[in-house]
Amino acid sequence: DAIHGISAGHLTPVEQNAEVATLAPKITKDMAVLDWNQRARTLFNRVRALRPWPVCETKLNAQRLRIFATALTTQKSQAQPG
């Protein structure tokens, strides 16, 4: 959308101020292990962020499961996270 907006003349690019810019942390394999106590939106975003590498994972009955995609729902639940 941004590229289309700039080429159509609706948006004007603004140069980033290098003095206040920050670097993102290096992605590591340790970040891929999901914490099921986190909110659904947080898990959803983590799975999206860590694909294609390192791909999120969890354990079920001592077996490693890799999670490539998730979906959010508006359905409410009274269940505890996890």
Tab-separated table of C-alpha atoms in Angstrom:
chain	number	residue	atom	x	y	z
A	1	ASP	CA	0.000	0.000	0.000
A	2	ALA	CA	2.813	2.415	0.829
A	3	ILE	CA	4.529	1.943	-2.527
A	4	HIS	CA	1.250	2.500	-4.379
A	5	GLY	CA	0.533	5.597	-2.267
A	6	ILE	CA	3.955	7.075	-2.996
A	7	SER	CA	3.744	6.366	-6.745
A	8	ALA	CA	0.215	7.831	-6.864
A	9	GLY	CA	1.427	10.967	-5.068
A	10	HIS	CA	-0.771	10.454	-1.982
A	11	LEU	CA	2.152	9.796	0.363
A	12	THR	CA	5.467	11.564	0.781
A	13	PRO	CA	8.481	9.586	1.999
A	14	VAL	CA	10.152	10.926	5.162
A	15	GLU	CA	13.792	10.123	5.870
A	16	GLN	CA	14.376	8.284	9.148
A	17	ASN	CA	16.259	10.183	11.864
A	18	ALA	CA	19.378	8.037	12.362
A	19	GLU	CA	20.012	9.530	15.824
A	20	VAL	CA	16.836	8.018	17.286
A	21	ALA	CA	16.739	4.829	15.209
A	22	THR	CA	17.213	1.536	17.034
A	23	LEU	CA	18.272	-1.898	15.849
A	24	ALA	CA	16.085	-4.960	16.274
A	25	PRO	CA	17.613	-7.836	18.252
A	26	LYS	CA	19.151	-10.694	16.310
A	27	ILE	CA	16.647	-13.518	15.783
A	28	THR	CA	17.713	-16.735	17.502
A	29	LYS	CA	16.325	-20.256	17.568
A	30	ASP	CA	15.460	-19.811	21.273
A	31	MET	CA	12.815	-17.246	20.260
A	32	ALA	CA	10.925	-19.944	18.346
A	33	VAL	CA	9.652	-21.819	21.423
A	34	LEU	CA	6.062	-20.715	22.057
A	35	ASP	CA	4.928	-19.732	25.540
A	36	TRP	CA	1.270	-20.758	25.706
A	37	ASN	CA	0.667	-18.360	28.610
A	38	GLN	CA	0.921	-15.424	26.207
A	39	ARG	CA	-2.081	-13.778	24.589
A	40	ALA	CA	-3.377	-15.167	21.287
A	41	ARG	CA	-2.393	-12.003	19.378
A	42	THR	CA	1.187	-12.287	20.697
A	43	LEU	CA	1.444	-15.930	19.617
A	44	PHE	CA	-0.090	-15.134	16.232
A	45	ASN	CA	2.441	-12.364	15.629
A	46	ARG	CA	5.378	-14.489	16.786
A	47	VAL	CA	4.487	-17.287	14.357
A	48	ARG	CA	4.250	-14.753	11.510
A	49	ALA	CA	7.509	-13.057	12.499
A	50	LEU	CA	9.573	-16.224	12.779
A	51	ARG	CA	8.692	-17.707	9.426
A	52	PRO	CA	10.502	-18.866	7.301
A	53	TRP	CA	13.252	-19.119	9.950
A	54	PRO	CA	13.517	-20.363	12.627
A	55	VAL	CA	9.791	-21.460	12.592
A	56	CYS	CA	7.914	-21.565	15.909
A	57	GLU	CA	7.720	-24.798	17.811
A	58	THR	CA	6.246	-26.455	20.865
A	59	LYS	CA	6.245	-29.894	22.465
A	60	LEU	CA	3.316	-32.287	22.684
A	61	ASN	CA	3.859	-35.611	24.449
A	62	ALA	CA	7.644	-35.060	24.185
A	63	GLN	CA	7.401	-34.666	20.401
A	64	ARG	CA	8.507	-31.428	18.744
A	65	LEU	CA	5.802	-29.745	16.667
A	66	ARG	CA	6.649	-26.948	14.239
A	67	ILE	CA	3.960	-24.315	13.739
A	68	PHE	CA	3.972	-22.620	10.342
A	69	ALA	CA	0.674	-20.695	10.459
A	70	THR	CA	-2.024	-19.600	12.893
A	71	ALA	CA	-5.354	-17.791	12.747
A	72	LEU	CA	-7.106	-15.439	15.142
A	73	THR	CA	-10.764	-15.705	16.003
A	74	THR	CA	-13.212	-13.352	17.664
A	75	GLN	CA	-14.692	-16.275	19.603
A	76	LYS	CA	-14.299	-15.767	23.370
A	77	SER	CA	-13.063	-18.507	25.652
A	78	GLN	CA	-13.161	-18.920	29.425
A	79	ALA	CA	-10.344	-21.480	29.320
A	80	GLN	CA	-6.961	-20.728	30.870
A	81	PRO	CA	-4.076	-20.193	28.434
A	82	GLY	CA	-1.829	-23.148	27.787
